[in-house]
């Protein structure tokens, strides 16, 4: 929308409605950023449900805010993983982490968390967690998550051989 209003302003710089709309978009973007930072504080404090609600508000002001959308899905997934222990919520966590991974495919954390969820959901499922942990190692080979994934992968591969 901002690009269209910028183009309209170039055509007729004296048209007040365009200037007003551009100002409103700018204010909305600034509000979205402030709200997002508040959501990150909740997220980092492991208050995932509260963070989810705040990220939603940020996205209402700036619908194309990828970072807010990513954290919206991550916070919802972590809420389902850590705060709820029912099978349907674990499937919900997998879905949310999958959506987060689609937003930023180069980030390893959603895959690591999907691996954890698959293990929690079904102790006999080794294939899905193995896939996710290998993906973590592929994406961020030198990270702490990769180190943890290697440990989990070793245990799963031993279990698979039995």
PDB file of C-alpha atoms in Angstrom:
ATOM      1  CA  UNK A   1       0.000   0.000   0.000  1.00  0.00           C
ATOM      2  CA  UNK A   2       2.800   2.381   0.871  1.00  0.00           C
ATOM      3  CA  UNK A   3       4.350   1.960  -2.581  1.00  0.00           C
ATOM      4  CA  UNK A   4       1.042   2.866  -4.259  1.00  0.00           C
ATOM      5  CA  UNK A   5       0.627   5.953  -2.115  1.00  0.00           C
ATOM      6  CA  UNK A   6       4.238   6.944  -2.856  1.00  0.00           C
ATOM      7  CA  UNK A   7       3.489   6.666  -6.579  1.00  0.00           C
ATOM      8  CA  UNK A   8       0.286   8.687  -6.149  1.00  0.00           C
ATOM      9  CA  UNK A   9       2.229  11.352  -4.241  1.00  0.00           C
ATOM     10  CA  UNK A  10       4.675  11.625  -7.148  1.00  0.00           C
ATOM     11  CA  UNK A  11       1.791  12.141  -9.548  1.00  0.00           C
ATOM     12  CA  UNK A  12       0.103  14.808  -7.415  1.00  0.00           C
ATOM     13  CA  UNK A  13       2.244  15.910  -4.436  1.00  0.00           C
ATOM     14  CA  UNK A  14      -0.441  18.387  -3.342  1.00  0.00           C
ATOM     15  CA  UNK A  15      -3.126  15.731  -2.858  1.00  0.00           C
ATOM     16  CA  UNK A  16      -3.653  15.758   0.927  1.00  0.00           C
ATOM     17  CA  UNK A  17      -5.312  12.356   1.204  1.00  0.00           C
ATOM     18  CA  UNK A  18      -2.149  10.666  -0.077  1.00  0.00           C
ATOM     19  CA  UNK A  19       0.000  12.476   2.487  1.00  0.00           C
ATOM     20  CA  UNK A  20      -2.438  11.538   5.262  1.00  0.00           C
ATOM     21  CA  UNK A  21      -2.445   7.884   4.220  1.00  0.00           C
ATOM     22  CA  UNK A  22       1.358   7.789   4.078  1.00  0.00           C
ATOM     23  CA  UNK A  23       1.555   9.292   7.551  1.00  0.00           C
ATOM     24  CA  UNK A  24      -0.960   6.737   8.883  1.00  0.00           C
ATOM     25  CA  UNK A  25       1.023   3.866   7.357  1.00  0.00           C
ATOM     26  CA  UNK A  26       4.210   5.181   8.945  1.00  0.00           C
ATOM     27  CA  UNK A  27       2.558   5.493  12.375  1.00  0.00           C
ATOM     28  CA  UNK A  28       1.127   1.969  12.057  1.00  0.00           C
ATOM     29  CA  UNK A  29       4.564   0.606  11.187  1.00  0.00           C
ATOM     30  CA  UNK A  30       6.139   2.326  14.201  1.00  0.00           C
ATOM     31  CA  UNK A  31       3.380   1.017  16.480  1.00  0.00           C
ATOM     32  CA  UNK A  32       3.839  -2.486  15.077  1.00  0.00           C
ATOM     33  CA  UNK A  33       7.574  -2.338  15.883  1.00  0.00           C
ATOM     34  CA  UNK A  34       6.946  -1.182  19.459  1.00  0.00           C
ATOM     35  CA  UNK A  35       4.310  -3.844  20.014  1.00  0.00           C
ATOM     36  CA  UNK A  36       6.624  -6.473  18.518  1.00  0.00           C
ATOM     37  CA  UNK A  37       9.382  -5.579  20.987  1.00  0.00           C
ATOM     38  CA  UNK A  38       6.906  -5.963  23.838  1.00  0.00           C
ATOM     39  CA  UNK A  39       5.972  -9.392  22.462  1.00  0.00           C
ATOM     40  CA  UNK A  40       9.650 -10.378  22.322  1.00  0.00           C
ATOM     41  CA  UNK A  41       9.987  -9.571  26.026  1.00  0.00           C
ATOM     42  CA  UNK A  42       7.107 -11.906  26.831  1.00  0.00           C
ATOM     43  CA  UNK A  43       8.534 -14.535  24.493  1.00  0.00           C
ATOM     44  CA  UNK A  44      11.961 -14.380  26.118  1.00  0.00           C
ATOM     45  CA  UNK A  45      10.278 -14.631  29.533  1.00  0.00           C
ATOM     46  CA  UNK A  46       8.617 -17.851  28.308  1.00  0.00           C
ATOM     47  CA  UNK A  47       5.147 -16.314  28.522  1.00  0.00           C
ATOM     48  CA  UNK A  48       4.246 -17.767  25.158  1.00  0.00           C
ATOM     49  CA  UNK A  49       0.477 -17.335  25.163  1.00  0.00           C
ATOM     50  CA  UNK A  50       0.811 -13.676  26.138  1.00  0.00           C
ATOM     51  CA  UNK A  51       3.525 -13.190  23.507  1.00  0.00           C
ATOM     52  CA  UNK A  52       1.260 -14.763  20.871  1.00  0.00           C
ATOM     53  CA  UNK A  53      -1.513 -12.254  21.623  1.00  0.00           C
ATOM     54  CA  UNK A  54       0.896  -9.329  21.386  1.00  0.00           C
ATOM     55  CA  UNK A  55       2.437 -10.525  18.118  1.00  0.00           C
ATOM     56  CA  UNK A  56      -1.091 -10.775  16.747  1.00  0.00           C
ATOM     57  CA  UNK A  57      -1.644  -7.098  17.597  1.00  0.00           C
ATOM     58  CA  UNK A  58       1.607  -6.185  15.891  1.00  0.00           C
ATOM     59  CA  UNK A  59       0.483  -7.987  12.733  1.00  0.00           C
ATOM     60  CA  UNK A  60      -2.853  -6.160  12.785  1.00  0.00           C
ATOM     61  CA  UNK A  61      -0.921  -2.905  12.358  1.00  0.00           C
ATOM     62  CA  UNK A  62       1.583  -4.268   9.857  1.00  0.00           C
ATOM     63  CA  UNK A  63       0.294  -7.448   8.173  1.00  0.00           C
ATOM     64  CA  UNK A  64       3.519  -8.037   6.197  1.00  0.00           C
ATOM     65  CA  UNK A  65       5.745  -7.988   9.307  1.00  0.00           C
ATOM     66  CA  UNK A  66       7.589 -11.302   8.778  1.00  0.00           C
ATOM     67  CA  UNK A  67       9.495 -11.275  12.065  1.00  0.00           C
ATOM     68  CA  UNK A  68       6.273 -10.770  14.044  1.00  0.00           C
ATOM     69  CA  UNK A  69       4.585 -13.556  12.076  1.00  0.00           C
ATOM     70  CA  UNK A  70       7.542 -15.871  12.715  1.00  0.00           C
ATOM     71  CA  UNK A  71       7.443 -15.224  16.446  1.00  0.00           C
ATOM     72  CA  UNK A  72       3.662 -15.518  16.494  1.00  0.00           C
ATOM     73  CA  UNK A  73       3.999 -19.106  15.242  1.00  0.00           C
ATOM     74  CA  UNK A  74       6.998 -19.856  17.442  1.00  0.00           C
ATOM     75  CA  UNK A  75       5.252 -18.604  20.574  1.00  0.00           C
ATOM     76  CA  UNK A  76       2.095 -20.573  19.789  1.00  0.00           C
ATOM     77  CA  UNK A  77       4.134 -23.695  19.076  1.00  0.00           C
ATOM     78  CA  UNK A  78       6.112 -23.357  22.295  1.00  0.00           C
ATOM     79  CA  UNK A  79       2.912 -22.785  24.250  1.00  0.00           C
ATOM     80  CA  UNK A  80       1.493 -26.015  22.824  1.00  0.00           C
ATOM     81  CA  UNK A  81       4.760 -27.897  23.425  1.00  0.00           C
ATOM     82  CA  UNK A  82       5.568 -26.741  26.934  1.00  0.00           C
ATOM     83  CA  UNK A  83       2.261 -25.692  28.496  1.00  0.00           C
ATOM     84  CA  UNK A  84      -0.144 -28.263  27.066  1.00  0.00           C
ATOM     85  CA  UNK A  85       0.445 -31.981  27.147  1.00  0.00           C
ATOM     86  CA  UNK A  86      -2.379 -33.362  25.036  1.00  0.00           C
ATOM     87  CA  UNK A  87      -1.817 -35.046  21.692  1.00  0.00           C
ATOM     88  CA  UNK A  88      -3.920 -32.542  19.744  1.00  0.00           C
ATOM     89  CA  UNK A  89      -1.808 -29.682  21.101  1.00  0.00           C
ATOM     90  CA  UNK A  90       1.379 -31.471  20.080  1.00  0.00           C
ATOM     91  CA  UNK A  91       0.047 -31.700  16.523  1.00  0.00           C
ATOM     92  CA  UNK A  92      -0.725 -27.977  16.809  1.00  0.00           C
ATOM     93  CA  UNK A  93       2.882 -27.333  17.872  1.00  0.00           C
ATOM     94  CA  UNK A  94       4.177 -29.197  14.817  1.00  0.00           C
ATOM     95  CA  UNK A  95       1.914 -27.115  12.599  1.00  0.00           C
ATOM     96  CA  UNK A  96       3.024 -23.818  14.179  1.00  0.00           C
ATOM     97  CA  UNK A  97       6.733 -24.667  13.941  1.00  0.00           C
ATOM     98  CA  UNK A  98       6.196 -25.714  10.333  1.00  0.00           C
ATOM     99  CA  UNK A  99       4.600 -22.342   9.578  1.00  0.00           C
ATOM    100  CA  UNK A 100       7.498 -20.543  11.290  1.00  0.00           C
ATOM    101  CA  UNK A 101       9.957 -22.570   9.254  1.00  0.00           C
ATOM    102  CA  UNK A 102       8.142 -21.606   6.045  1.00  0.00           C
ATOM    103  CA  UNK A 103       8.624 -17.915   6.907  1.00  0.00           C
ATOM    104  CA  UNK A 104      12.351 -18.278   7.579  1.00  0.00           C
ATOM    105  CA  UNK A 105      13.484 -21.571   6.021  1.00  0.00           C
ATOM    106  CA  UNK A 106      17.123 -20.882   6.929  1.00  0.00           C
ATOM    107  CA  UNK A 107      16.461 -20.901  10.694  1.00  0.00           C
ATOM    108  CA  UNK A 108      17.111 -24.112  12.585  1.00  0.00           C
ATOM    109  CA  UNK A 109      15.095 -23.533  15.753  1.00  0.00           C
ATOM    110  CA  UNK A 110      11.680 -24.548  14.355  1.00  0.00           C
ATOM    111  CA  UNK A 111      13.174 -27.839  13.167  1.00  0.00           C
ATOM    112  CA  UNK A 112      14.803 -28.526  16.514  1.00  0.00           C
ATOM    113  CA  UNK A 113      11.500 -27.916  18.268  1.00  0.00           C
ATOM    114  CA  UNK A 114       9.625 -30.107  15.777  1.00  0.00           C
ATOM    115  CA  UNK A 115      12.100 -32.872  16.605  1.00  0.00           C
ATOM    116  CA  UNK A 116      11.296 -32.450  20.305  1.00  0.00           C
ATOM    117  CA  UNK A 117       7.567 -32.513  19.626  1.00  0.00           C
ATOM    118  CA  UNK A 118       7.784 -35.641  17.482  1.00  0.00           C
ATOM    119  CA  UNK A 119       9.678 -37.373  20.284  1.00  0.00           C
ATOM    120  CA  UNK A 120       7.188 -36.245  22.895  1.00  0.00           C
ATOM    121  CA  UNK A 121       4.203 -37.187  20.731  1.00  0.00           C
ATOM    122  CA  UNK A 122       5.323 -40.733  19.995  1.00  0.00           C
ATOM    123  CA  UNK A 123       8.268 -42.400  21.742  1.00  0.00           C
ATOM    124  CA  UNK A 124       8.432 -45.015  18.965  1.00  0.00           C
ATOM    125  CA  UNK A 125       8.694 -42.468  16.150  1.00  0.00           C
ATOM    126  CA  UNK A 126      12.347 -42.122  15.257  1.00  0.00           C
ATOM    127  CA  UNK A 127      12.131 -41.161  11.577  1.00  0.00           C
ATOM    128  CA  UNK A 128      10.510 -37.735  11.994  1.00  0.00           C
ATOM    129  CA  UNK A 129      12.782 -36.519  14.796  1.00  0.00           C
ATOM    130  CA  UNK A 130      15.837 -37.847  12.926  1.00  0.00           C
ATOM    131  CA  UNK A 131      14.807 -35.838   9.860  1.00  0.00           C
ATOM    132  CA  UNK A 132      14.312 -32.649  11.904  1.00  0.00           C
ATOM    133  CA  UNK A 133      17.590 -32.951  13.822  1.00  0.00           C
ATOM    134  CA  UNK A 134      19.504 -33.564  10.584  1.00  0.00           C
ATOM    135  CA  UNK A 135      17.878 -30.417   9.180  1.00  0.00           C
ATOM    136  CA  UNK A 136      19.090 -28.401  12.191  1.00  0.00           C
ATOM    137  CA  UNK A 137      22.648 -29.623  11.623  1.00  0.00           C
ATOM    138  CA  UNK A 138      22.404 -28.820   7.914  1.00  0.00           C
ATOM    139  CA  UNK A 139      21.096 -25.286   8.517  1.00  0.00           C
ATOM    140  CA  UNK A 140      23.280 -24.202  11.443  1.00  0.00           C
ATOM    141  CA  UNK A 141      26.124 -26.725  11.797  1.00  0.00           C
ATOM    142  CA  UNK A 142      28.111 -24.715  14.353  1.00  0.00           C
ATOM    143  CA  UNK A 143      25.216 -23.704  16.600  1.00  0.00           C
ATOM    144  CA  UNK A 144      24.290 -24.888  20.065  1.00  0.00           C
ATOM    145  CA  UNK A 145      21.110 -26.343  18.564  1.00  0.00           C
ATOM    146  CA  UNK A 146      23.234 -28.428  16.178  1.00  0.00           C
ATOM    147  CA  UNK A 147      25.262 -29.744  19.121  1.00  0.00           C
ATOM    148  CA  UNK A 148      22.064 -30.718  20.940  1.00  0.00           C
ATOM    149  CA  UNK A 149      20.665 -32.209  17.735  1.00  0.00           C
ATOM    150  CA  UNK A 150      23.768 -34.367  17.246  1.00  0.00           C
ATOM    151  CA  UNK A 151      23.335 -35.765  20.761  1.00  0.00           C
ATOM    152  CA  UNK A 152      19.662 -36.511  20.174  1.00  0.00           C
ATOM    153  CA  UNK A 153      20.423 -37.938  16.747  1.00  0.00           C
ATOM    154  CA  UNK A 154      23.011 -40.330  18.198  1.00  0.00           C
ATOM    155  CA  UNK A 155      20.504 -41.648  20.739  1.00  0.00           C
ATOM    156  CA  UNK A 156      17.779 -42.018  18.101  1.00  0.00           C
ATOM    157  CA  UNK A 157      20.060 -43.840  15.675  1.00  0.00           C
ATOM    158  CA  UNK A 158      21.094 -46.263  18.434  1.00  0.00           C
ATOM    159  CA  UNK A 159      17.439 -46.813  19.255  1.00  0.00           C
ATOM    160  CA  UNK A 160      16.652 -47.388  15.570  1.00  0.00           C
ATOM    161  CA  UNK A 161      19.367 -50.085  15.279  1.00  0.00           C
ATOM    162  CA  UNK A 162      17.914 -52.082  18.189  1.00  0.00           C
TER     163      UNK A 162
END
